[in-house]
Amino acid sequence: MALIGKIRENSWFLIVLLVLGMGGFLFMDMIGGSRGSSLMGGQNLVGKIEGEKVYVDKFLQREQNFYGNAPGDPYQKRDDFWNFYVEETILQKASENTGIGVSPTELRDLLVGQNISPIIYQEFGQNIQQVSQFIDEYATLPPEVKNYWYELESRVIKTQLETKMNNLVSKAIYTPTWMAEEVHKGNSGTMSISYVNVPLTEASEEGIEVSDADIKKYIAENKTQFMRDEETCSIDYVTFDVSPSVVDSATIEKSIADKVKAWSESTASDSSFIVDNYGVYNTEFVFQDEMSSVIADSLFEVEPGTILGPYLESGTGAYSSFGYYRATKLVDRRVVPDSVQSRHILIPVQNPQTNPVGLANARKTVDSLKNLIEIEGAVFDTLAKYHSTDGTSELGGDLGMQGPKQFVPAFRDAIFYEADLNTLYSVVSPFGVHLVEVTGRKSTGRVGVRIATIEEIIVPSEKTQENVYNQAYQFVRDNRSLEALNKSVLENEMDKRSASDIGPNDFNIGGLGMGDASRNISKWVHKASIGDVSPEIYTYEDPVEFFNNKYVIVALTGITDEGMAGVADVRDVVEPLIINQKKAEQLAASITASDLDAIASQYSVEVQEISDLSFNGFSALNNEPAVIAEAFSLESGQNSKAIAGKSGVYVVRVNSKAEPTPANDIPTIRRQESGKMVNALNSQFGGNPLLEAMKKNAEITDNRARFF
């Protein structure tokens, strides 16, 4: 009772504690429990771009409208759409400030007018007429199609704004006279030099130490290289790979054996059985040297109808260590021509397999042409010229003497294996209906076989996957710190790997690939502390066969904060570079001789020459700017001091020097240099440099990691 009375007397204190507790709870919920998160002004705010708020529901809706059901990795698509959203917003803000825009009249011209946007061609291909139909029927379109159309227009407008912004900046690019004169000077002033390059391997690393001050100096001299826009993390990871067991292999062999028995007893056609069992039935006749050596000899000895197998075939590519069990049936064996001379008249049909009306009309036309030739004596060449629609029409339909690999299966089978010489046939291919005549064949008497094959890749069973998972579970249970993990790796002679520069939105980790598991690793590392081992076992799936092909245990080894990288963050990368610098300095100090032949003899290198070295030109010294700069500071007949370069230490002698000629055509040089800058701005490689610069300078808050 005394305690209750005490609480009543100090009820204000209890209220304060409750308020603080609720505030702390809300604060933690707002920041999402991640390092570096900030208050976003709302739990649904996925980001801010130049002051414009991006809400998660609108972002996801636009993403769905943008891609629809298009194939592709969902994380990659979302990342690409975020970049589009950022660029679109930045361009819209810039257009408001500059007065550049896209009017309704201009937009219509980009959609259906004389200046159709590349986006429309990319989206519709040859069916441009559908764009007008979209516009005319817009009011009656279903909501999902209207949303698609809105995003399509957004892409067109964004691309047009980007082009206009590039053009605006391009028109402002100007090369002043002094720069044009310097360019001419660098191009026209040439020299002939001799030089020696003493490689860094001539210097010892013994006694060379790299201090924190050395690394800080290197970072300061290379700031842009070590500036981080966001926090990144480094990990060590151990992989438990899942491979098929002996039992798995035997099970799959038995499965193929059972199918062989069913195949031998089946009354269905070989092609039907193959379809039902996901096999391959190739109607082409193949020669012995084109086949797997495992069964090549046997197929030329057994009778047609014989099934060979199960037999083991080596795997390829990602399955090179797994292999396949296969069974192959010899369907037919005969002498086949090496090449065939033929001609044809093509009556095209769009999608002949799903277009019965078009196919019937084309067949009727081909039958009429066949009758004209066979009954009325019309000339094939003449009919081909006026009726065929492919590139051979002017040649009378002549396809020349060609091998079987040059033709689609239906056409190949007809002219190589079915048609008689100088007889007209009607053939349906994916292109339409052909009137075909074989006019000649060449054969060396080679025998080919037609085969049908069923197979199963030897993949791990669910039991095997479960056994490996249990090993991974035991490992992560017993090693709950980086120190314990490293010790266990050494004791068990396991393979440990590393990955670095993992950003908060990353979904593709070097060495592991992309997908849900990599995205989950990225989420975890940006909440964990250095030395932590994730309690989750990250499961990676085979992208084709869909079994769990590896289980990964992850430990956080490093965190690089946003901003300038610290000494510890870059030591592994920078230390070898600084060691090379110090080796070059030591080597340069040890070279006291000025005679190139003496230096070459001392270090067993050759004296090399460049007869027309220019400051701006290409040469063997292009990657050594310090050496070129030193050479152009010398007079004819002078030797340089030892120069510490990137790949070694150089000593240069100027043999002769031609002074730059006067710059008599400044306007031409100015146009050329301005053109180079414009070309760089409009380059199709590596993105748009202007837009990248605008993004770099924009105020962007990216909080996607809280949601995805």
XYZ file of C-alpha atoms in Angstrom, residues 2-693:
692
model
C 2.899 2.328 0.784
C 4.335 1.658 -2.681
C 1.009 2.491 -4.373
C 0.786 5.725 -2.407
C 4.308 6.635 -3.453
C 3.420 6.098 -7.126
C 0.327 8.323 -6.761
C 2.428 11.101 -5.248
C 4.858 10.942 -8.226
C 2.415 10.213 -11.048
C 3.963 13.026 -13.156
C 7.233 11.051 -13.225
C 5.440 7.934 -14.474
C 3.785 9.945 -17.249
C 7.164 11.323 -18.358
C 8.624 7.805 -18.524
C 5.683 6.594 -20.613
C 6.032 9.523 -23.035
C 9.781 8.925 -23.382
C 9.205 5.216 -23.950
C 6.588 5.832 -26.647
C 8.813 8.468 -28.270
C 11.758 6.081 -28.354
C 9.594 3.368 -29.864
C 8.338 5.698 -32.596
C 11.850 7.002 -33.254
C 13.259 3.495 -33.721
C 10.365 2.614 -36.008
C 10.984 5.726 -38.126
C 14.677 5.071 -38.656
C 14.099 1.394 -39.410
C 16.847 0.184 -37.101
C 19.598 0.855 -39.665
C 22.824 2.834 -39.386
C 22.770 6.113 -41.217
C 18.954 6.306 -41.479
C 17.352 9.695 -41.037
C 13.930 11.057 -40.172
C 12.091 11.197 -43.474
C 8.989 13.135 -42.413
C 6.795 10.058 -42.764
C 6.960 6.309 -42.663
C 5.790 6.014 -46.290
C 8.488 8.272 -47.724
C 10.918 6.263 -49.835
C 13.045 9.278 -50.755
C 13.386 12.918 -51.737
C 14.659 14.244 -55.057
C 15.408 17.962 -55.197
C 12.789 18.554 -52.498
C 10.111 16.411 -54.146
C 8.850 13.656 -51.876
C 8.626 10.123 -53.256
C 6.037 8.007 -51.464
C 6.383 4.257 -51.500
C 2.853 3.510 -52.739
C 3.200 5.877 -55.710
C 6.693 4.561 -56.440
C 5.509 0.932 -56.500
C 2.469 1.792 -58.615
C 4.574 3.604 -61.203
C 7.102 0.780 -61.194
C 4.333 -1.719 -61.953
C 2.950 0.523 -64.710
C 6.463 1.021 -66.098
C 7.360 -2.660 -66.433
C 4.024 -4.488 -66.381
C 4.788 -8.201 -66.573
C 8.105 -7.746 -68.372
C 10.684 -10.448 -67.546
C 13.852 -9.684 -65.610
C 15.309 -9.614 -62.133
C 12.895 -7.674 -59.863
C 15.719 -5.996 -57.930
C 17.446 -4.879 -61.120
C 14.187 -3.526 -62.520
C 13.453 -1.613 -59.313
C 16.961 -0.163 -59.261
C 16.659 0.880 -62.910
C 13.281 2.480 -62.261
C 14.627 4.436 -59.284
C 17.369 5.818 -61.543
C 14.723 6.712 -64.134
C 12.606 8.411 -61.445
C 15.613 10.416 -60.235
C 16.632 11.490 -63.741
C 13.052 12.351 -64.703
C 12.611 14.548 -61.624
C 15.966 16.309 -62.063
C 15.235 17.041 -65.728
C 11.772 18.366 -64.898
C 13.240 20.689 -62.251
C 15.925 21.838 -64.679
C 13.341 22.432 -67.428
C 11.332 24.650 -65.075
C 14.442 26.739 -64.373
C 15.538 27.029 -68.004
C 12.167 27.327 -69.709
C 12.753 24.133 -71.697
C 9.804 21.802 -71.998
C 7.786 19.499 -74.230
C 4.473 20.966 -75.411
C 1.392 18.824 -76.210
C 1.919 19.539 -79.924
C 5.557 18.456 -79.730
C 4.630 15.345 -77.754
C 2.129 14.298 -80.428
C 4.807 14.799 -83.071
C 7.115 12.529 -81.049
C 4.384 9.897 -80.824
C 2.807 9.850 -84.296
C 4.311 12.721 -86.298
C 7.371 13.333 -88.432
C 9.861 13.084 -85.539
C 8.876 9.859 -83.805
C 10.823 9.227 -80.612
C 13.298 6.310 -80.466
C 11.310 5.129 -77.429
C 8.258 4.525 -79.665
C 10.287 2.572 -82.217
C 11.846 0.566 -79.399
C 8.444 -0.251 -77.912
C 6.378 -0.889 -81.050
C 8.938 -1.912 -83.666
C 7.215 -2.289 -87.013
C 3.739 -1.785 -85.521
C 3.937 2.003 -85.290
C 0.326 2.278 -86.515
C -0.809 0.990 -83.097
C 0.276 4.289 -81.513
C -2.434 6.235 -83.349
C -4.930 3.579 -82.290
C -3.907 4.031 -78.624
C -4.449 7.781 -78.874
C -7.776 7.564 -80.718
C -9.202 4.977 -78.313
C -7.635 6.346 -75.109
C -10.949 7.164 -73.417
C -12.154 3.567 -73.740
C -8.909 1.867 -72.711
C -8.843 -0.162 -69.454
C -7.034 1.479 -66.502
C -3.936 -0.731 -66.729
C -3.443 0.214 -70.394
C -3.897 3.906 -69.582
C -1.235 3.562 -66.879
C 1.102 1.901 -69.357
C 0.493 4.714 -71.842
C 1.191 7.361 -69.177
C 4.577 5.801 -68.415
C 5.365 5.495 -72.112
C 4.704 9.218 -72.579
C 6.847 9.912 -69.487
C 9.756 8.059 -71.090
C 9.326 9.967 -74.348
C 9.208 13.325 -72.533
C 12.205 12.460 -70.365
C 14.285 11.453 -73.396
C 13.319 14.645 -75.231
C 14.201 16.838 -72.223
C 17.531 15.047 -71.946
C 18.230 15.729 -75.631
C 17.292 19.395 -75.296
C 19.453 19.833 -72.203
C 22.400 18.258 -74.012
C 21.825 20.532 -76.996
C 21.654 23.576 -74.731
C 24.989 22.764 -73.125
C 26.526 21.735 -76.456
C 25.737 25.140 -77.934
C 27.454 26.779 -74.951
C 30.706 24.839 -75.370
C 33.472 27.126 -76.602
C 37.230 26.709 -76.981
C 39.028 29.985 -76.216
C 41.967 31.107 -78.332
C 44.593 30.404 -75.687
C 43.383 26.791 -75.366
C 43.383 26.317 -79.146
C 46.966 27.628 -79.246
C 48.020 25.191 -76.505
C 46.393 22.280 -78.335
C 48.230 23.207 -81.536
C 51.448 23.553 -79.599
C 51.015 20.087 -78.091
C 50.296 18.563 -81.510
C 52.916 20.272 -83.675
C 55.894 20.328 -81.333
C 57.653 16.955 -81.685
C 60.914 15.420 -80.561
C 63.051 12.353 -81.009
C 64.058 10.707 -77.747
C 65.922 7.714 -76.411
C 65.092 6.285 -73.008
C 65.582 3.397 -70.618
C 62.942 1.947 -68.326
C 64.266 0.185 -65.230
C 61.375 -1.993 -63.912
C 60.277 -1.841 -60.286
C 61.249 -5.488 -59.823
C 64.855 -4.248 -59.589
C 64.030 -2.675 -56.208
C 63.491 -4.669 -53.017
C 60.480 -4.256 -50.715
C 62.606 -5.107 -47.700
C 62.524 -2.322 -45.153
C 59.680 -0.435 -46.836
C 56.919 0.479 -44.398
C 53.641 2.218 -45.135
C 52.457 4.457 -42.311
C 49.005 5.865 -41.676
C 50.409 9.255 -42.679
C 51.442 7.811 -46.060
C 47.928 6.521 -46.671
C 46.322 9.793 -45.546
C 48.543 11.667 -47.977
C 47.581 9.291 -50.803
C 43.877 9.713 -50.001
C 44.263 13.507 -49.977
C 45.944 13.414 -53.396
C 43.214 11.163 -54.835
C 40.064 12.479 -53.140
C 37.564 11.647 -55.855
C 38.709 8.031 -55.878
C 37.954 7.563 -52.183
C 34.808 9.645 -51.701
C 31.802 7.493 -50.749
C 28.235 8.626 -51.470
C 26.845 6.071 -49.041
C 27.908 3.660 -46.342
C 29.428 0.461 -47.685
C 30.323 -2.777 -45.930
C 32.790 -5.635 -46.311
C 32.141 -9.277 -45.487
C 33.832 -12.613 -45.174
C 31.717 -15.601 -46.093
C 31.877 -19.378 -46.055
C 30.000 -21.341 -48.717
C 28.547 -24.830 -48.327
C 28.154 -26.004 -51.909
C 25.493 -28.576 -52.714
C 26.583 -31.340 -55.110
C 24.764 -34.533 -56.071
C 25.627 -37.643 -54.099
C 26.325 -41.135 -55.393
C 22.762 -42.067 -54.403
C 21.397 -39.093 -56.387
C 23.330 -40.206 -59.444
C 22.057 -43.793 -59.144
C 18.468 -42.589 -58.731
C 18.633 -40.505 -61.903
C 20.252 -43.372 -63.817
C 17.353 -45.618 -62.783
C 14.869 -42.932 -63.836
C 16.344 -42.898 -67.356
C 16.417 -46.716 -67.413
C 12.698 -46.790 -66.563
C 12.008 -44.327 -69.378
C 14.005 -46.452 -71.799
C 11.810 -49.442 -70.945
C 8.659 -47.352 -71.414
C 10.029 -45.969 -74.696
C 10.763 -49.409 -76.085
C 7.204 -50.520 -75.248
C 5.482 -47.304 -76.377
C 3.225 -47.249 -79.426
C 3.425 -43.450 -79.671
C 5.658 -41.802 -82.236
C 9.210 -40.945 -81.210
C 8.456 -37.228 -81.480
C 5.436 -37.581 -79.159
C 7.383 -39.596 -76.590
C 10.189 -37.045 -76.699
C 7.780 -34.150 -76.117
C 6.173 -35.939 -73.163
C 9.583 -36.582 -71.606
C 11.228 -33.200 -72.344
C 13.733 -34.696 -74.743
C 15.188 -33.592 -78.072
C 14.124 -34.905 -81.475
C 16.298 -33.354 -84.165
C 15.125 -34.191 -87.679
C 18.534 -33.313 -89.126
C 20.858 -36.168 -90.089
C 24.196 -35.686 -88.345
C 27.574 -37.172 -89.185
C 29.736 -39.251 -86.858
C 32.297 -36.515 -86.223
C 29.522 -34.142 -85.112
C 28.315 -36.374 -82.288
C 29.302 -37.210 -78.735
C 32.138 -39.724 -78.701
C 30.293 -41.724 -76.034
C 27.746 -43.119 -78.538
C 29.045 -42.075 -81.980
C 30.500 -45.488 -82.882
C 27.536 -47.480 -81.593
C 24.958 -45.486 -83.578
C 26.653 -46.530 -86.807
C 26.586 -50.225 -85.862
C 23.119 -50.922 -84.393
C 19.836 -51.265 -86.299
C 17.396 -48.329 -86.583
C 14.935 -48.426 -83.678
C 17.649 -49.388 -81.150
C 17.793 -47.378 -77.929
C 21.227 -46.853 -76.380
C 21.446 -46.035 -72.687
C 21.348 -45.001 -69.991
C 24.857 -43.628 -70.502
C 26.756 -40.922 -68.664
C 27.598 -37.711 -70.521
C 29.876 -34.976 -69.203
C 28.220 -31.739 -68.180
C 28.971 -28.348 -69.690
C 29.097 -24.785 -68.407
C 27.610 -24.391 -64.929
C 26.939 -28.158 -64.822
C 30.408 -29.295 -65.859
C 30.914 -31.114 -62.556
C 27.451 -32.734 -62.578
C 26.898 -34.468 -65.893
C 23.810 -36.052 -67.460
C 22.296 -39.469 -67.881
C 20.975 -39.892 -71.403
C 19.321 -42.417 -73.668
C 19.383 -42.080 -77.449
C 17.298 -43.863 -80.083
C 18.558 -44.400 -83.621
C 15.571 -43.316 -85.716
C 17.145 -43.593 -89.171
C 20.510 -43.935 -90.903
C 21.292 -43.155 -94.541
C 23.705 -41.543 -96.983
C 22.921 -37.829 -97.075
C 24.142 -35.055 -99.402
C 26.806 -32.658 -98.223
C 25.210 -29.716 -100.067
C 22.187 -28.962 -102.226
C 21.478 -26.551 -105.110
C 17.895 -25.256 -104.917
C 15.580 -22.402 -105.821
C 12.306 -21.191 -104.365
C 9.431 -18.723 -104.551
C 8.384 -17.431 -101.106
C 4.824 -16.300 -100.389
C 5.119 -14.794 -96.894
C 2.720 -15.499 -94.029
C 2.859 -13.800 -90.640
C 2.847 -16.395 -87.846
C 1.844 -19.326 -90.091
C 1.323 -21.688 -87.136
C -1.439 -19.474 -85.714
C -2.732 -17.949 -88.942
C -4.785 -20.592 -90.790
C -6.445 -18.098 -93.144
C -3.162 -16.548 -94.230
C -1.591 -19.995 -94.572
C -4.461 -21.265 -96.732
C -4.262 -18.231 -99.034
C -0.496 -18.654 -99.430
C -0.895 -22.367 -100.200
C -3.479 -21.485 -102.876
C -1.034 -19.027 -104.464
C 1.805 -21.568 -104.425
C -0.454 -24.252 -105.954
C -1.394 -21.833 -108.743
C 2.271 -21.071 -109.460
C 3.051 -24.801 -109.456
C 0.309 -25.405 -112.029
C 1.562 -22.547 -114.199
C 4.989 -24.205 -114.365
C 3.950 -27.863 -114.653
C 0.899 -27.491 -116.907
C 1.247 -24.223 -118.791
C 5.030 -24.212 -119.156
C 5.725 -20.967 -117.268
C 9.368 -20.240 -116.425
C 10.320 -20.609 -112.724
C 12.832 -17.739 -112.870
C 10.267 -15.317 -114.260
C 7.615 -16.224 -111.685
C 10.170 -15.900 -108.881
C 11.069 -12.400 -110.051
C 7.467 -11.198 -109.898
C 6.029 -13.232 -107.029
C 8.805 -14.073 -104.539
C 9.325 -11.579 -101.701
C 12.818 -12.366 -100.432
C 16.245 -11.243 -101.628
C 16.585 -14.067 -104.166
C 13.751 -12.850 -106.419
C 16.122 -11.015 -108.786
C 18.166 -14.230 -109.055
C 15.172 -16.271 -110.141
C 14.844 -17.620 -106.599
C 18.271 -19.313 -106.765
C 19.627 -20.187 -103.290
C 22.946 -21.510 -104.550
C 24.780 -24.653 -103.456
C 24.650 -24.708 -99.647
C 24.983 -27.056 -96.672
C 22.160 -28.015 -94.276
C 23.186 -25.587 -91.516
C 22.066 -22.631 -93.654
C 18.338 -23.471 -93.575
C 15.491 -23.639 -91.050
C 14.531 -27.270 -90.196
C 11.374 -27.572 -92.327
C 13.071 -26.212 -95.448
C 16.264 -28.203 -94.797
C 14.398 -31.488 -94.330
C 12.509 -30.982 -97.578
C 15.447 -30.203 -99.870
C 18.047 -32.483 -98.267
C 16.088 -35.574 -97.262
C 12.703 -35.620 -99.041
C 12.651 -33.860 -102.432
C 13.540 -35.540 -105.727
C 15.655 -33.654 -108.253
C 13.836 -31.266 -110.602
C 10.479 -31.779 -108.893
C 8.319 -28.978 -107.450
C 7.313 -29.156 -103.787
C 5.281 -26.971 -101.450
C 7.030 -26.344 -98.104
C 5.773 -24.423 -95.059
C 8.408 -22.629 -92.933
C 8.237 -19.910 -90.248
C 8.511 -17.384 -93.101
C 5.531 -18.585 -95.092
C 4.910 -21.056 -97.958
C 7.661 -21.882 -100.462
C 7.488 -23.376 -103.910
C 10.764 -25.322 -103.978
C 12.789 -27.155 -106.598
C 16.040 -29.034 -105.985
C 18.274 -28.615 -109.040
C 21.449 -30.350 -107.857
C 23.152 -32.264 -105.049
C 26.734 -32.983 -104.029
C 27.594 -36.031 -101.938
C 30.776 -37.686 -100.754
C 28.832 -40.754 -99.625
C 28.892 -39.808 -95.951
C 26.367 -41.597 -93.752
C 24.310 -39.588 -91.265
C 21.946 -40.574 -88.472
C 18.694 -39.113 -87.221
C 18.348 -39.523 -83.475
C 16.020 -38.802 -80.568
C 17.366 -38.255 -77.044
C 16.020 -38.044 -73.498
C 18.159 -36.882 -70.591
C 18.210 -35.855 -66.946
C 20.868 -33.691 -65.364
C 22.406 -35.186 -62.249
C 21.288 -32.697 -59.608
C 21.175 -32.948 -55.815
C 18.067 -34.475 -54.298
C 16.069 -32.739 -51.564
C 17.677 -35.106 -49.063
C 21.165 -34.084 -50.177
C 20.206 -30.408 -49.992
C 18.875 -30.952 -46.478
C 22.088 -32.714 -45.375
C 24.264 -29.809 -46.574
C 21.913 -27.309 -44.918
C 22.311 -29.156 -41.624
C 26.102 -28.848 -41.954
C 25.758 -25.117 -42.522
C 23.360 -24.831 -39.571
C 25.803 -26.594 -37.263
C 28.621 -24.324 -38.452
C 26.707 -21.082 -37.851
C 25.447 -22.370 -34.489
C 28.992 -23.100 -33.299
C 30.620 -19.937 -34.684
C 28.828 -16.845 -33.476
C 31.683 -14.368 -33.974
C 34.161 -13.518 -36.699
C 37.000 -14.715 -34.480
C 35.325 -18.101 -33.972
C 34.513 -18.367 -37.662
C 38.117 -17.691 -38.701
C 39.409 -20.248 -36.203
C 36.977 -22.902 -37.437
C 37.877 -22.197 -41.074
C 41.566 -22.790 -40.311
C 40.976 -25.918 -38.261
C 38.738 -27.510 -40.887
C 40.759 -26.262 -43.891
C 37.704 -24.555 -45.334
C 37.580 -21.938 -48.072
C 36.692 -18.425 -46.929
C 36.030 -15.593 -49.367
C 35.460 -11.863 -49.161
C 33.282 -9.206 -50.759
C 33.450 -5.437 -50.336
C 31.695 -2.180 -51.206
C 28.230 -3.546 -50.384
C 25.795 -0.632 -50.435
C 22.482 -0.388 -48.562
C 20.456 -1.044 -51.734
C 22.721 -3.665 -53.293
C 21.276 -6.941 -54.524
C 24.294 -8.270 -56.424
C 27.317 -9.317 -54.366
C 30.579 -10.185 -56.072
C 31.207 -13.923 -56.010
C 27.631 -14.718 -54.981
C 25.460 -13.144 -57.661
C 22.116 -11.378 -57.492
C 18.758 -12.214 -56.000
C 16.887 -12.457 -52.715
C 19.782 -13.946 -50.744
C 22.237 -11.211 -51.758
C 19.637 -8.532 -51.046
C 19.065 -9.996 -47.576
C 22.811 -10.019 -46.910
C 22.957 -6.337 -47.841
C 20.090 -5.559 -45.467
C 21.746 -7.425 -42.608
C 25.245 -5.938 -42.910
C 23.889 -2.395 -42.711
C 22.353 -3.159 -39.323
C 25.087 -5.386 -37.856
C 28.296 -4.566 -36.004
C 31.814 -5.435 -37.123
C 32.647 -8.976 -36.042
C 29.036 -10.174 -36.081
C 28.106 -13.429 -37.812
C 24.621 -13.456 -39.295
C 22.315 -16.018 -37.672
C 20.588 -16.498 -41.022
C 21.814 -19.091 -43.502
C 21.539 -17.488 -46.943
C 20.236 -19.876 -49.583
C 21.131 -19.514 -53.271
C 19.142 -21.326 -55.931
C 20.233 -22.697 -59.267
C 18.641 -20.382 -61.887
C 17.795 -23.198 -64.314
C 17.164 -26.364 -62.305
C 15.868 -24.529 -59.193
C 17.575 -26.594 -56.520
C 19.424 -25.011 -53.584
C 22.985 -24.975 -54.882
C 24.743 -23.283 -51.957
C 24.276 -22.108 -48.406
C 26.279 -19.100 -47.256
C 27.417 -17.992 -43.796
C 28.305 -14.279 -43.577
C 30.381 -12.214 -41.132
C 30.693 -8.411 -41.187
C 34.371 -7.413 -41.374
C 34.290 -3.705 -42.141
C 32.164 -0.575 -42.445
C 33.138 2.407 -44.590
C 31.138 5.453 -43.620
C 29.634 7.871 -46.086
C 32.129 10.576 -47.038
C 35.890 10.311 -47.340
C 37.267 6.820 -46.767
C 39.480 6.255 -43.747
C 42.931 4.714 -43.529
C 41.701 1.295 -42.414
C 39.088 1.227 -45.180
C 41.599 1.570 -48.021
C 44.843 0.151 -46.628
C 44.581 -3.162 -48.517
C 44.087 -1.317 -51.817
C 46.443 1.608 -51.303
C 49.378 -0.063 -49.545
C 50.711 -1.901 -52.663
C 50.503 1.344 -54.663
C 52.464 3.284 -52.073
C 55.041 0.493 -51.859
C 55.522 0.807 -55.630
C 55.924 4.561 -55.265
C 58.600 4.108 -52.615
C 60.353 1.430 -54.671
C 60.419 3.823 -57.622
C 61.836 6.600 -55.443
C 64.535 4.287 -54.055
C 65.389 3.031 -57.520
C 65.546 6.577 -58.901
C 67.924 7.590 -56.093
C 70.204 4.622 -56.842
C 70.635 5.553 -60.532
C 73.609 7.889 -60.650
C 74.862 7.300 -64.186
C 73.680 9.695 -66.893
C 74.668 7.562 -69.879
C 71.714 5.528 -71.143
C 73.870 2.657 -72.395
C 75.527 2.341 -68.984
C 72.155 2.284 -67.199
C 70.809 -0.252 -69.688
C 73.834 -2.483 -69.167
C 73.650 -2.203 -65.365
C 69.999 -3.311 -65.215
C 69.921 -5.583 -68.303
C 67.362 -3.484 -70.170
C 67.377 -2.007 -73.668
C 67.660 1.589 -74.832
C 64.402 2.396 -76.631
C 63.565 5.188 -79.059
C 60.580 7.266 -80.133
C 61.231 9.342 -83.237
C 58.115 11.553 -83.278
C 56.949 12.081 -79.705
C 54.342 14.837 -79.354
C 52.782 16.141 -76.157
C 49.234 15.224 -77.180
C 50.000 12.238 -79.424
C 49.977 8.482 -78.873
C 53.171 6.665 -77.964
C 54.622 3.890 -75.813
C 54.759 6.448 -72.963
C 51.049 7.317 -72.939
C 50.598 5.869 -69.442
C 53.581 7.820 -68.086
C 52.530 11.497 -68.069
C 55.353 12.471 -65.667
C 57.935 11.105 -68.119
C 56.416 12.965 -71.096
C 56.206 16.199 -69.120
C 59.875 15.920 -68.083
C 60.951 15.154 -71.662
C 59.295 18.287 -73.029
C 61.023 20.417 -70.399
C 64.450 19.410 -71.785
C 66.474 20.941 -74.587
C 67.969 19.023 -77.486
C 70.945 16.932 -76.321
C 69.939 17.002 -72.643
C 69.431 13.969 -70.393
C 66.751 13.868 -67.722
C 67.255 12.925 -64.134
C 65.817 9.565 -63.031
C 62.013 9.863 -63.213
C 59.783 7.707 -60.990
C 57.027 6.450 -63.277
C 54.127 4.048 -62.820
C 55.810 0.922 -64.184
C 59.434 1.737 -63.483
C 62.115 4.409 -63.380
C 62.916 6.244 -66.609
C 65.883 8.219 -67.862
C 65.283 10.183 -71.099
C 67.664 11.788 -73.615
C 66.354 14.299 -76.181
C 68.023 13.586 -79.517
C 66.347 16.370 -81.466
C 63.503 18.788 -80.928
C 61.200 20.499 -83.431
C 59.638 23.675 -82.081
C 55.857 24.109 -82.525
C 54.729 25.861 -85.676
C 52.557 28.995 -85.423
C 48.838 28.346 -85.043
C 47.577 29.888 -88.280
C 44.053 28.415 -88.296
C 42.620 29.005 -84.829
C 38.939 28.765 -85.987
C 39.471 25.211 -87.294
C 41.250 24.106 -84.106
C 38.510 25.720 -82.035
C 35.802 23.833 -83.959
C 37.672 20.551 -83.653
C 38.222 20.837 -79.902
C 34.666 22.016 -79.252
C 33.464 19.112 -81.390
C 35.411 16.669 -79.265
C 33.749 17.985 -76.110
C 30.310 17.864 -77.741
C 30.944 14.277 -78.874
C 31.957 13.341 -75.334
C 28.763 14.952 -74.040
C 26.596 13.063 -76.533
C 28.480 9.785 -76.222
C 26.293 6.683 -76.235
C 28.774 4.838 -74.033
C 28.797 5.060 -70.241
C 25.578 7.048 -69.920
C 24.993 10.761 -70.286
C 27.851 12.683 -68.609
C 25.762 15.864 -68.288
C 22.911 14.011 -66.606
C 25.357 12.178 -64.337
C 26.824 15.528 -63.277
